[in-house]
Short mmCIF file of C-alpha atoms in Angstrom, two decimals:
data_model
loop_
_atom_site.label_atom_id
_atom_site.label_comp_id
_atom_site.label_asym_id
_atom_site.label_seq_id
_atom_site.Cartn_x
_atom_site.Cartn_y
_atom_site.Cartn_z
CA MET A 1 -0.04 -0.04 -0.04
CA ASP A 2 1.22 3.33 -0.87
CA ARG A 3 0.69 5.19 2.51
CA PHE A 4 1.07 8.65 1.33
CA GLN A 5 -1.31 8.20 -1.59
CA ALA A 6 -3.64 6.54 0.99
CA MET A 7 -3.35 9.79 3.05
CA GLN A 8 -4.15 11.94 0.19
CA VAL A 9 -7.05 10.13 -0.75
CA PHE A 10 -8.43 9.90 2.69
CA ALA A 11 -7.94 13.62 3.17
CA ARG A 12 -9.69 14.41 -0.23
CA VAL A 13 -12.62 12.13 0.73
CA VAL A 14 -13.09 14.12 4.12
CA GLU A 15 -12.69 17.58 2.32
CA VAL A 16 -15.48 16.84 -0.21
CA ASN A 17 -17.39 14.45 2.10
CA SER A 18 -17.92 12.06 -0.79
CA PHE A 19 -16.16 9.06 -2.40
CA THR A 20 -17.51 9.70 -5.83
CA ARG A 21 -16.52 13.37 -5.82
CA ALA A 22 -13.16 12.65 -4.44
CA ALA A 23 -12.41 10.05 -7.08
CA ASP A 24 -13.52 12.51 -9.79
CA SER A 25 -11.20 15.06 -8.45
CA LEU A 26 -8.34 12.64 -8.00
CA GLY A 27 -8.96 11.15 -11.58
CA LEU A 28 -9.27 7.77 -9.92
CA PRO A 29 -12.18 5.14 -10.32
CA ARG A 30 -14.52 5.17 -7.33
CA THR A 31 -13.84 1.59 -6.60
CA THR A 32 -10.19 2.24 -6.27
CA VAL A 33 -10.95 5.11 -3.68
CA THR A 34 -12.98 2.65 -1.69
CA THR A 35 -10.28 0.14 -1.79
CA ILE A 36 -7.47 2.51 -0.80
CA ILE A 37 -9.55 3.60 2.42
CA GLN A 38 -10.26 0.04 3.30
CA ASN A 39 -6.73 -0.89 3.07
CA LEU A 40 -5.67 2.19 5.15
CA GLU A 41 -8.32 1.25 8.05
CA ARG A 42 -6.96 -2.32 8.03
CA HIS A 43 -3.36 -1.07 8.01
CA LEU A 44 -3.95 1.40 10.93
CA GLY A 45 -6.31 -1.25 12.54
CA VAL A 46 -9.17 1.68 13.35
CA ARG A 47 -12.24 2.58 11.53
CA LEU A 48 -11.70 6.13 10.11
CA LEU A 49 -15.05 6.72 8.60
CA ASN A 50 -18.72 6.07 9.57
CA ARG A 51 -20.63 5.15 6.16
CA THR A 52 -24.35 5.00 5.49
CA THR A 53 -26.12 5.17 2.08
CA ARG A 54 -26.62 8.79 2.53
CA ARG A 55 -23.52 10.37 4.31
CA ILE A 56 -20.14 9.74 5.59
CA SER A 57 -18.75 11.14 8.77
CA LEU A 58 -15.54 10.82 10.76
CA THR A 59 -14.80 8.77 13.83
CA PRO A 60 -12.82 10.00 16.65
CA ASP A 61 -9.78 8.16 15.35
CA GLY A 62 -10.55 9.41 11.72
CA ALA A 63 -10.61 13.12 12.86
CA ALA A 64 -7.23 12.61 14.70
CA TYR A 65 -5.90 10.93 11.45
CA PHE A 66 -7.13 13.67 9.27
CA ASP A 67 -5.55 16.60 11.21
CA HIS A 68 -2.33 14.85 11.20
CA SER A 69 -2.70 14.00 7.56
CA LYS A 70 -3.35 17.69 6.66
CA ARG A 71 -0.28 18.92 8.50
CA VAL A 72 1.91 16.26 6.71
CA LEU A 73 0.50 16.84 3.26
CA ALA A 74 0.98 20.61 3.66
CA ASP A 75 4.53 20.15 4.75
CA VAL A 76 5.23 17.95 1.91
CA GLU A 77 3.61 20.30 -0.44
CA GLU A 78 5.58 23.33 1.02
CA THR A 79 8.94 21.56 0.68
CA GLU A 80 8.36 20.56 -2.97
CA ALA A 81 7.05 24.05 -3.72
CA CYS A 82 10.31 25.68 -2.26
CA PHE A 83 12.50 23.72 -4.51
CA GLN A 84 10.44 23.67 -7.50
CA ALA A 85 8.87 27.38 -7.72
CA ALA A 86 12.07 28.71 -9.08
CA ALA A 87 12.44 26.25 -11.82
CA VAL A 88 8.84 25.34 -12.60
CA LYS A 89 7.15 27.67 -15.06
CA PRO A 90 3.47 28.25 -14.08
CA GLN A 91 1.22 26.09 -15.93
CA GLY A 92 -1.93 24.20 -15.81
CA LYS A 93 -5.64 25.28 -15.18
CA LEU A 94 -6.25 28.11 -12.90
CA ARG A 95 -9.72 28.48 -11.59
CA ILE A 96 -10.63 31.86 -9.89
CA ASP A 97 -14.03 33.36 -8.95
CA VAL A 98 -14.54 37.12 -8.59
CA PRO A 99 -17.49 39.54 -8.10
CA ALA A 100 -19.05 40.38 -11.75
CA SER A 101 -18.10 44.00 -11.32
CA VAL A 102 -14.43 43.36 -10.59
CA GLY A 103 -14.35 40.77 -13.53
CA ARG A 104 -15.90 42.77 -16.04
CA LEU A 105 -14.35 46.31 -15.30
CA ILE A 106 -11.04 45.47 -13.74
CA LEU A 107 -9.70 42.03 -14.84
CA VAL A 108 -11.21 41.49 -18.28
CA PRO A 109 -9.78 44.81 -19.87
CA ALA A 110 -6.33 43.80 -18.52
CA ILE A 111 -6.38 39.98 -19.04
CA ALA A 112 -4.45 40.00 -22.20
CA GLU A 113 -1.44 41.13 -20.21
CA PHE A 114 -1.59 38.23 -17.96
CA ARG A 115 -1.92 35.89 -20.83
CA GLU A 116 0.93 37.40 -22.43
CA ARG A 117 2.98 36.81 -19.28
CA TYR A 118 1.93 33.32 -18.36
CA PRO A 119 0.85 31.76 -21.66
CA ASP A 120 0.81 28.15 -20.30
CA ILE A 121 -1.79 28.94 -17.65
CA GLU A 122 -5.39 27.95 -18.70
CA LEU A 123 -7.49 30.62 -17.00
CA VAL A 124 -11.04 29.66 -15.86
CA LEU A 125 -12.63 32.84 -14.70
CA GLY A 126 -15.94 32.73 -12.85
CA MET A 127 -17.74 35.91 -12.21
CA SER A 128 -20.29 35.56 -9.58
CA ASP A 129 -21.60 37.06 -6.29
CA ARG A 130 -22.53 33.74 -4.80
CA ARG A 131 -20.82 31.79 -2.09
CA VAL A 132 -18.03 29.56 -3.31
CA ASP A 133 -16.69 26.49 -1.59
CA LEU A 134 -13.00 26.52 -2.80
CA VAL A 135 -12.30 23.14 -1.72
CA GLN A 136 -15.48 21.31 -3.11
CA GLU A 137 -15.51 23.30 -6.14
CA ALA A 138 -11.79 23.13 -6.89
CA VAL A 139 -11.52 26.80 -7.02
CA ASP A 140 -7.82 27.92 -6.73
CA CYS A 141 -8.62 31.61 -5.25
CA VAL A 142 -11.42 34.05 -5.07
CA ILE A 143 -11.24 37.92 -4.84
CA ARG A 144 -13.91 39.16 -2.15
CA GLY A 145 -14.71 42.42 -0.16
CA GLY A 146 -15.08 43.26 3.37
CA GLU A 147 -13.24 43.02 6.87
CA LEU A 148 -11.74 39.64 7.11
CA GLU A 149 -12.13 37.55 10.27
CA ASP A 150 -10.23 34.42 11.13
CA SER A 151 -10.80 31.64 8.62
CA SER A 152 -9.02 28.50 7.06
CA LEU A 153 -8.19 30.66 4.02
CA VAL A 154 -5.17 32.73 3.33
CA ALA A 155 -5.96 36.34 2.59
CA ARG A 156 -3.90 38.77 0.67
CA ARG A 157 -5.20 42.42 0.70
CA ILE A 158 -4.88 43.81 -2.89
CA GLY A 159 -6.76 47.00 -2.81
CA SER A 160 -9.81 48.96 -1.51
CA PHE A 161 -12.67 50.78 -3.04
CA GLN A 162 -14.34 54.00 -2.11
CA PHE A 163 -18.00 54.21 -2.21
CA VAL A 164 -19.97 57.27 -3.29
CA THR A 165 -23.54 58.52 -2.72
CA CYS A 166 -25.14 59.85 -5.90
CA ALA A 167 -28.03 60.11 -7.95
CA ALA A 168 -29.12 61.05 -11.51
CA PRO A 169 -30.13 64.75 -12.20
CA SER A 170 -33.53 63.80 -13.14
CA TYR A 171 -34.14 62.36 -9.57
CA LEU A 172 -32.62 65.51 -7.74
CA GLU A 173 -34.84 67.68 -10.04
CA ARG A 174 -37.87 66.05 -8.72
CA HIS A 175 -36.91 65.48 -5.04
CA GLY A 176 -34.26 68.27 -4.32
CA MET A 177 -30.38 68.02 -3.28
CA PRO A 178 -30.23 66.56 0.27
CA HIS A 179 -27.69 68.72 2.44
CA THR A 180 -27.84 66.52 5.83
CA LEU A 181 -28.45 63.11 6.85
CA GLU A 182 -31.58 64.21 8.32
CA ASP A 183 -32.74 65.19 4.75
CA LEU A 184 -32.39 61.61 3.49
CA LYS A 185 -35.61 60.69 5.47
CA SER A 186 -37.70 62.33 2.73
CA HIS A 187 -35.55 60.49 -0.17
CA ARG A 188 -36.02 57.18 -1.65
CA ALA A 189 -33.12 54.70 -2.06
CA LEU A 190 -32.16 52.30 -4.86
CA ASN A 191 -30.94 49.49 -2.80
CA TYR A 192 -28.71 46.43 -3.30
CA PHE A 193 -29.47 43.31 -1.68
CA CYS A 194 -27.49 40.36 -0.38
CA ASN A 195 -28.33 37.10 -2.53
CA ARG A 196 -27.80 34.70 0.69
CA THR A 197 -29.84 36.75 3.27
CA GLY A 198 -32.26 38.84 0.90
CA ARG A 199 -31.68 41.86 3.08
CA SER A 200 -30.73 45.14 1.59
CA PHE A 201 -27.11 46.37 2.63
CA SER A 202 -27.17 49.21 5.24
CA TRP A 203 -26.08 52.89 3.89
CA ASP A 204 -23.47 54.73 6.07
CA PHE A 205 -21.51 57.75 6.14
CA VAL A 206 -18.00 58.65 8.09
CA ILE A 207 -18.44 61.70 10.09
CA ASP A 208 -15.57 63.20 12.08
CA GLY A 209 -14.03 59.55 11.92
CA ARG A 210 -17.03 57.74 13.17
CA VAL A 211 -19.39 55.69 11.19
CA HIS A 212 -22.94 56.46 11.13
CA GLU A 213 -25.44 54.08 9.54
CA VAL A 214 -28.73 55.40 8.09
CA ASP A 215 -31.75 53.34 7.41
CA MET A 216 -32.87 54.23 3.81
CA THR A 217 -36.45 53.67 2.58
CA GLY A 218 -37.03 52.52 -0.92
CA ASP A 219 -39.69 50.73 -3.28
CA MET A 220 -36.88 49.08 -5.38
CA ALA A 221 -33.88 46.75 -4.59
CA VAL A 222 -31.55 44.70 -6.87
CA ASN A 223 -28.84 42.36 -6.68
CA ASP A 224 -26.85 42.93 -9.79
CA TRP A 225 -24.34 45.74 -10.07
CA SER A 226 -24.97 46.92 -13.74
CA ALA A 227 -28.83 46.81 -13.11
CA HIS A 228 -28.11 49.00 -10.00
CA LEU A 229 -26.26 51.46 -11.80
CA ALA A 230 -28.50 51.49 -14.72
CA LEU A 231 -31.60 52.08 -12.44
CA GLY A 232 -29.63 54.84 -10.79
CA LEU A 233 -28.93 56.57 -14.02
CA GLN A 234 -32.59 56.36 -14.91
CA GLY A 235 -33.41 58.33 -11.80
CA PHE A 236 -35.13 55.69 -9.56
CA GLY A 237 -33.39 56.77 -6.45
CA LEU A 238 -30.32 57.54 -4.54
CA ILE A 239 -27.46 54.91 -4.81
CA GLN A 240 -24.50 54.18 -2.87
CA THR A 241 -21.99 52.21 -5.24
CA ALA A 242 -18.26 51.78 -5.75
CA ARG A 243 -16.75 54.85 -6.96
CA PHE A 244 -14.85 53.14 -9.73
CA ILE A 245 -18.23 51.86 -11.01
CA ALA A 246 -19.74 55.63 -10.99
CA LEU A 247 -16.65 57.68 -11.94
CA PRO A 248 -17.26 58.01 -15.64
CA HIS A 249 -20.96 58.70 -15.08
CA LEU A 250 -19.88 61.41 -12.29
CA GLN A 251 -17.43 62.85 -14.91
CA SER A 252 -19.98 63.04 -17.60
CA GLY A 253 -22.75 64.58 -15.32
CA GLU A 254 -24.99 61.64 -15.75
CA LEU A 255 -24.81 61.04 -12.14
CA ILE A 256 -24.36 64.02 -9.16
CA GLU A 257 -22.49 63.09 -5.95
CA VAL A 258 -24.66 63.69 -2.90
CA LEU A 259 -23.27 64.70 0.53
CA PRO A 260 -19.82 64.68 -0.86
CA GLN A 261 -18.43 65.95 2.56
CA TRP A 262 -19.67 62.62 4.19
CA ARG A 263 -18.31 59.49 2.31
CA PRO A 264 -19.25 55.85 3.00
CA THR A 265 -16.70 53.55 4.74
CA ILE A 266 -13.87 52.22 2.46
CA LEU A 267 -14.20 48.52 1.39
CA PRO A 268 -10.93 46.42 1.78
CA ILE A 269 -10.66 44.02 -1.16
CA SER A 270 -8.60 40.66 -0.79
CA LEU A 271 -7.57 37.70 -2.78
CA LEU A 272 -8.29 34.62 -0.63
CA TYR A 273 -7.14 31.00 -1.28
CA PRO A 274 -6.71 27.65 0.55
CA GLN A 275 -3.69 27.08 2.56
CA SER A 276 -2.67 24.11 0.23
CA ARG A 277 -2.49 26.60 -2.56
CA GLN A 278 -0.32 29.03 -0.57
CA LEU A 279 3.06 28.17 -2.81
CA SER A 280 1.21 27.07 -5.95
CA PRO A 281 3.30 28.81 -8.80
CA LYS A 282 0.11 29.65 -10.82
CA VAL A 283 -1.72 30.93 -7.84
CA ARG A 284 1.26 32.76 -6.74
CA VAL A 285 2.01 34.74 -10.08
CA PHE A 286 -1.86 35.53 -10.34
CA SER A 287 -1.88 36.88 -6.87
CA ASP A 288 1.29 39.08 -7.58
CA TRP A 289 -0.21 39.95 -10.77
CA VAL A 290 -3.62 41.30 -9.65
CA ALA A 291 -1.96 42.99 -6.65
CA GLU A 292 0.36 45.12 -9.28
CA LEU A 293 -2.86 45.89 -11.43
CA PHE A 294 -4.75 47.33 -8.23
CA MET A 295 -1.52 49.14 -7.25
CA ARG A 296 -0.99 51.05 -10.58
CA CYS A 297 -4.30 52.92 -9.79
CA PRO A 298 -5.03 54.93 -6.78
CA LEU A 299 -8.89 54.46 -7.88
CA LEU A 300 -8.28 50.70 -6.92
CA ARG A 301 -6.50 51.68 -3.48
CA GLY A 302 -9.40 53.82 -2.00
CA GLY A 303 -8.74 57.00 -4.06
CA ASP A 304 -11.59 59.13 -5.59
CA GLY A 305 -10.19 59.11 -9.05
CA SER A 306 -8.79 62.55 -8.89
CA GLU A 307 -5.25 61.23 -8.97
CA GLY A 308 -5.50 59.54 -12.30
CA CYS A 309 -4.46 55.80 -12.99
CA HIS A 310 -1.16 54.75 -14.71
CA ASP A 311 -0.69 51.80 -17.17
CA VAL A 312 -4.16 50.40 -16.68
CA ARG A 313 -6.27 49.15 -19.55
CA LYS A 314 -9.17 51.52 -20.28
CA PRO A 315 -9.18 53.40 -17.13
CA GLU A 316 -12.45 55.26 -18.10
CA LEU A 317 -14.14 51.67 -17.39
CA LEU A 318 -12.31 51.40 -14.13
CA PRO A 319 -14.56 49.76 -11.85
CA GLY A 320 -16.40 49.66 -8.80
CA ALA A 321 -17.69 47.15 -6.35
CA ILE A 322 -20.75 45.76 -5.12
CA ARG A 323 -20.69 46.08 -1.45
CA ALA A 324 -20.29 43.11 0.90
CA PRO A 325 -21.24 43.14 4.60
CA ARG A 326 -18.52 44.98 6.45
CA ARG A 327 -19.15 42.83 9.55
CA GLY A 328 -19.61 39.53 7.93
CA THR A 329 -18.43 36.19 9.01
CA PRO A 330 -15.82 34.42 6.78
CA ALA A 331 -18.70 32.44 4.92
CA GLU A 332 -20.61 35.90 4.21
CA LEU A 333 -17.36 37.24 2.75
CA GLU A 334 -17.43 34.60 -0.01
CA TYR A 335 -20.56 36.24 -1.42
CA ALA A 336 -20.13 39.70 -3.11
CA ILE A 337 -18.08 42.70 -3.29
#
């Protein structure tokens, strides 16, 4: 019995909670995976998994063996990566998932540059605001927004987005320009809601260094950044959106900033990946490239667009984000920007 392979197979079965999915991800027949686990249990003299027709679960011995296995496998991968990283040319399939606004407005306009640098990487770009299980879906990394809490994922801060409160001239002609937070009570908001909870994200403003949340009433809410912007441009209500999304329309006069003296809190943006991908050459070069992409433009580092961007593809399209819960749990952070 190949004990190292058995350890890998066992860990994968536990991670995806399925013999069939583990076999698919490892490129092995299901019967082979079953036989390997049986042989491993026989070799160790303990039962590692409880099996029923519907589910599998770890025994106490299985849980202890899984913890030790993960450490051993991580150490082996790290050791190999240390020696291979310099010599190995990044290659293979790289699966990433990003919010639709970030993908369409930031990554896609610059993706030719990444392809030119790393032609041997097959990039699979998912653009969604849904929760992604990186392990079960075999996703290498995600870009997400929000304040990060402790989690099993490795996080690299790559930038931040400033938000703006604004409205179309047609809306302001009908309802007037608010000058105080109290004035907002007589205005309508076009809200953005979370796919997971169905609740609209709260509005806030930073006044003298303190965050003030405001309950905004509105008769419409959407969960798509492009629809949110389009309806705002049509005058359906005040909107809070990422400045990088709104900037071209602010410059053209299609949107007018409201309460510019009090801006919403800045949203940090991070690239997250499982610890097992930490030293993967393809993840490492993508992480470095996307961090460099954000670094080139102050607008992608919390600026308001007045500084200008340098060497960024199509800066007039530069982006904005869909807001994530600022105090979200790690699970919530996998939903949307």
